[in-house]
């Protein structure tokens, strides 16, 4: 329980910081608090996920400290909102991209999500993304827009393509979060409020998916197919939240995509807007496959017995109706 | 700093070497931050102590992870970390 508390503490420290060292300290507290959570079960996969996570996050933190130091050398101050040195801005975007899991540096993310249990994976993909996005938001007026938008387009592309051949649900959710992060960073230099909106809606949808998967304990696609026997109502709400995550129009997930495309066309970047909406079709394919597997098909030997579950899930019926 | 980061990026085997490179990165940052107030006649000593404390915590966490990985996997070679591939 202390670990959750220190996670919240680290996030709060990073959000309310205006000096680089406090932001770095909050990020380090988060990293340190999540490492025992990942490696709680002494399975070799969990330990391996913890090592990969620790290495990547520690290098990203060190890079961030170094970029703030070079900025302080050239401009003489440690304020977060004033980044005047272009190489340090570049290093800072690279460091935050490593922390978030954007595209040139996304290689750790699916494996770490796969190696951790479902609730810690939930924490990893929603709560741990919050402090780096707040740092991005605070410094968004002085970052390089072309670099950010190329990284975002590549991450949407990669998130869609690499999710196509997966059978483990945690890896699928990892790739979906990579592509959603791409949607978030593409708008950050033009309208940071949309980034926040996307982040909130994305975290809401992902928490409901993770919690519903946690209660039926589905780790593979084949387990998804037999999950309708355990709790039929949960299955239908899972289908609705998955489609909302994909961004289909009558559901809530369409809202950030629509607003982002509108903002991009206002900024005369219509080719970018068409490219990212085409690439989100790739993600749509595996979301559809997930819903198809979970609700429409019947397994070869259908067993209609009800197994027991242990976690309450009334939250899931609320989120698709948002 | 750049030598340490290159060493971290190109570690072939032995996780211990990557942990060493992380420590040398933080140490180089610390030394550079210590030299800076002497040149500009400002004082930044609270920052230094905070950075040192957090980097020590990170190093100890890294060592704990190293011990755990050598307990579950047989050695700490990087070839053995392929349980989670696609």
PDB file of C-alpha atoms in Angstrom, chain A residues 19 21-22 24-29 31-32 35 39 42-52 54-55 57-59 61-63 65-66 69 72-73 76-78 91 110-112 114-115 162 165-166 171 175, chain B residues 1-2 5 8 11 15 18-19 22 25-26 28-30 32-33 35-36 39-40 44 46-47 50-52 54-55 57-63 65-66 68-73 78 80-86:
ATOM      1  CA  UNK A  19      12.321  23.477 -11.143  1.00  0.00           C
ATOM      2  CA  UNK A  21      15.359  18.857 -10.133  1.00  0.00           C
ATOM      3  CA  UNK A  22      11.987  18.463  -8.475  1.00  0.00           C
ATOM      4  CA  UNK A  24      13.383  14.651 -11.972  1.00  0.00           C
ATOM      5  CA  UNK A  25      12.972  13.654  -8.320  1.00  0.00           C
ATOM      6  CA  UNK A  26       9.280  12.943  -8.805  1.00  0.00           C
ATOM      7  CA  UNK A  27      10.014  10.793 -11.848  1.00  0.00           C
ATOM      8  CA  UNK A  28      12.641   8.838  -9.951  1.00  0.00           C
ATOM      9  CA  UNK A  29      10.224   8.260  -7.063  1.00  0.00           C
ATOM     10  CA  UNK A  31      10.246   4.577 -11.115  1.00  0.00           C
ATOM     11  CA  UNK A  32      11.427   3.308  -7.763  1.00  0.00           C
ATOM     12  CA  UNK A  35       9.741  -1.577  -9.785  1.00  0.00           C
ATOM     13  CA  UNK A  39       8.437  -7.785  -9.837  1.00  0.00           C
ATOM     14  CA  UNK A  42       8.820 -14.086  -8.632  1.00  0.00           C
ATOM     15  CA  UNK A  43       8.194 -15.285 -12.123  1.00  0.00           C
ATOM     16  CA  UNK A  44      11.190 -14.918 -14.451  1.00  0.00           C
ATOM     17  CA  UNK A  45       9.131 -12.934 -16.907  1.00  0.00           C
ATOM     18  CA  UNK A  46       8.211 -10.410 -14.274  1.00  0.00           C
ATOM     19  CA  UNK A  47      11.810  -9.919 -13.189  1.00  0.00           C
ATOM     20  CA  UNK A  48      12.886  -9.513 -16.780  1.00  0.00           C
ATOM     21  CA  UNK A  49      10.178  -6.926 -17.360  1.00  0.00           C
ATOM     22  CA  UNK A  50      11.357  -5.106 -14.244  1.00  0.00           C
ATOM     23  CA  UNK A  51      14.961  -4.999 -15.475  1.00  0.00           C
ATOM     24  CA  UNK A  52      13.979  -3.673 -18.879  1.00  0.00           C
ATOM     25  CA  UNK A  54      14.300   0.044 -14.863  1.00  0.00           C
ATOM     26  CA  UNK A  55      17.049   0.399 -17.443  1.00  0.00           C
ATOM     27  CA  UNK A  57      13.464   4.696 -17.293  1.00  0.00           C
ATOM     28  CA  UNK A  58      16.770   5.341 -15.562  1.00  0.00           C
ATOM     29  CA  UNK A  59      18.471   6.333 -18.814  1.00  0.00           C
ATOM     30  CA  UNK A  61      15.786  10.294 -16.268  1.00  0.00           C
ATOM     31  CA  UNK A  62      19.524  10.779 -16.615  1.00  0.00           C
ATOM     32  CA  UNK A  63      19.071  12.239 -20.095  1.00  0.00           C
ATOM     33  CA  UNK A  65      18.778  15.775 -16.011  1.00  0.00           C
ATOM     34  CA  UNK A  66      21.563  16.275 -18.507  1.00  0.00           C
ATOM     35  CA  UNK A  69      21.857  20.991 -16.966  1.00  0.00           C
ATOM     36  CA  UNK A  72      21.056  25.870 -17.191  1.00  0.00           C
ATOM     37  CA  UNK A  73      24.593  26.296 -18.436  1.00  0.00           C
ATOM     38  CA  UNK A  76      21.577  30.388 -16.200  1.00  0.00           C
ATOM     39  CA  UNK A  77      18.257  29.284 -14.784  1.00  0.00           C
ATOM     40  CA  UNK A  78      16.415  26.142 -13.853  1.00  0.00           C
ATOM     41  CA  UNK A  91      17.561  15.863 -25.720  1.00  0.00           C
ATOM     42  CA  UNK A 110       5.064  -4.370 -25.003  1.00  0.00           C
ATOM     43  CA  UNK A 111       7.485  -6.659 -23.245  1.00  0.00           C
ATOM     44  CA  UNK A 112       7.184  -4.817 -19.956  1.00  0.00           C
ATOM     45  CA  UNK A 114       3.454  -8.530 -20.973  1.00  0.00           C
ATOM     46  CA  UNK A 115       5.646  -9.368 -18.046  1.00  0.00           C
ATOM     47  CA  UNK A 162       2.798  -4.312 -34.805  1.00  0.00           C
ATOM     48  CA  UNK A 165      -0.118 -10.287 -35.287  1.00  0.00           C
ATOM     49  CA  UNK A 166      -0.519 -10.442 -31.532  1.00  0.00           C
ATOM     50  CA  UNK A 171       0.665  -6.750 -25.878  1.00  0.00           C
ATOM     51  CA  UNK A 175       0.346  -1.239 -28.960  1.00  0.00           C
TER      52      UNK A 175
ATOM     53  CA  UNK B   1      28.831  12.089 -20.209  1.00  0.00           C
ATOM     54  CA  UNK B   2      28.680  11.078 -23.856  1.00  0.00           C
ATOM     55  CA  UNK B   5      25.877   7.048 -22.585  1.00  0.00           C
ATOM     56  CA  UNK B   8      25.240   2.190 -21.902  1.00  0.00           C
ATOM     57  CA  UNK B  11      26.450  -3.069 -23.643  1.00  0.00           C
ATOM     58  CA  UNK B  15      23.904  -6.237 -16.962  1.00  0.00           C
ATOM     59  CA  UNK B  18      25.011  -1.151 -17.940  1.00  0.00           C
ATOM     60  CA  UNK B  19      24.471  -0.338 -14.280  1.00  0.00           C
ATOM     61  CA  UNK B  22      24.275   4.559 -15.527  1.00  0.00           C
ATOM     62  CA  UNK B  25      26.325   9.177 -16.257  1.00  0.00           C
ATOM     63  CA  UNK B  26      24.916  10.443 -13.003  1.00  0.00           C
ATOM     64  CA  UNK B  28      29.402  13.114 -14.620  1.00  0.00           C
ATOM     65  CA  UNK B  29      26.255  15.197 -14.228  1.00  0.00           C
ATOM     66  CA  UNK B  30      27.072  15.660 -10.563  1.00  0.00           C
ATOM     67  CA  UNK B  32      29.520  19.181 -13.895  1.00  0.00           C
ATOM     68  CA  UNK B  33      26.901  20.606 -11.549  1.00  0.00           C
ATOM     69  CA  UNK B  35      31.860  22.926 -11.072  1.00  0.00           C
ATOM     70  CA  UNK B  36      29.196  25.313 -12.324  1.00  0.00           C
ATOM     71  CA  UNK B  39      32.526  29.516 -12.049  1.00  0.00           C
ATOM     72  CA  UNK B  40      29.485  31.718 -11.647  1.00  0.00           C
ATOM     73  CA  UNK B  44      23.464  25.211  -5.611  1.00  0.00           C
ATOM     74  CA  UNK B  46      20.806  21.645  -1.955  1.00  0.00           C
ATOM     75  CA  UNK B  47      20.330  20.484  -5.517  1.00  0.00           C
ATOM     76  CA  UNK B  50      19.154  15.827  -3.606  1.00  0.00           C
ATOM     77  CA  UNK B  51      20.625  14.507  -6.852  1.00  0.00           C
ATOM     78  CA  UNK B  52      23.123  12.399  -4.956  1.00  0.00           C
ATOM     79  CA  UNK B  54      18.157   9.959  -5.563  1.00  0.00           C
ATOM     80  CA  UNK B  55      20.913   8.521  -7.687  1.00  0.00           C
ATOM     81  CA  UNK B  57      18.496   5.061  -4.411  1.00  0.00           C
ATOM     82  CA  UNK B  58      18.355   4.290  -8.114  1.00  0.00           C
ATOM     83  CA  UNK B  59      21.663   2.467  -8.012  1.00  0.00           C
ATOM     84  CA  UNK B  60      20.565   0.318  -5.101  1.00  0.00           C
ATOM     85  CA  UNK B  61      17.288  -0.510  -6.829  1.00  0.00           C
ATOM     86  CA  UNK B  62      19.255  -1.493  -9.912  1.00  0.00           C
ATOM     87  CA  UNK B  63      21.450  -3.760  -7.871  1.00  0.00           C
ATOM     88  CA  UNK B  65      16.980  -6.066  -9.684  1.00  0.00           C
ATOM     89  CA  UNK B  66      20.297  -7.516 -10.776  1.00  0.00           C
ATOM     90  CA  UNK B  68      16.700 -10.920  -8.543  1.00  0.00           C
ATOM     91  CA  UNK B  69      17.460 -11.556 -12.189  1.00  0.00           C
ATOM     92  CA  UNK B  70      20.434 -13.726 -11.367  1.00  0.00           C
ATOM     93  CA  UNK B  71      18.266 -15.696  -9.003  1.00  0.00           C
ATOM     94  CA  UNK B  72      15.593 -16.449 -11.559  1.00  0.00           C
ATOM     95  CA  UNK B  73      17.634 -16.545 -14.737  1.00  0.00           C
ATOM     96  CA  UNK B  78      21.839 -10.302 -21.905  1.00  0.00           C
ATOM     97  CA  UNK B  80      19.000 -14.830 -21.482  1.00  0.00           C
ATOM     98  CA  UNK B  81      16.466 -12.015 -21.447  1.00  0.00           C
ATOM     99  CA  UNK B  82      14.349 -13.257 -24.294  1.00  0.00           C
ATOM    100  CA  UNK B  83      11.350 -14.698 -22.531  1.00  0.00           C
ATOM    101  CA  UNK B  84       9.052 -11.924 -23.569  1.00  0.00           C
ATOM    102  CA  UNK B  85       9.428 -11.811 -27.310  1.00  0.00           C
ATOM    103  CA  UNK B  86       6.631 -11.352 -29.760  1.00  0.00           C
TER     104      UNK B  86
END
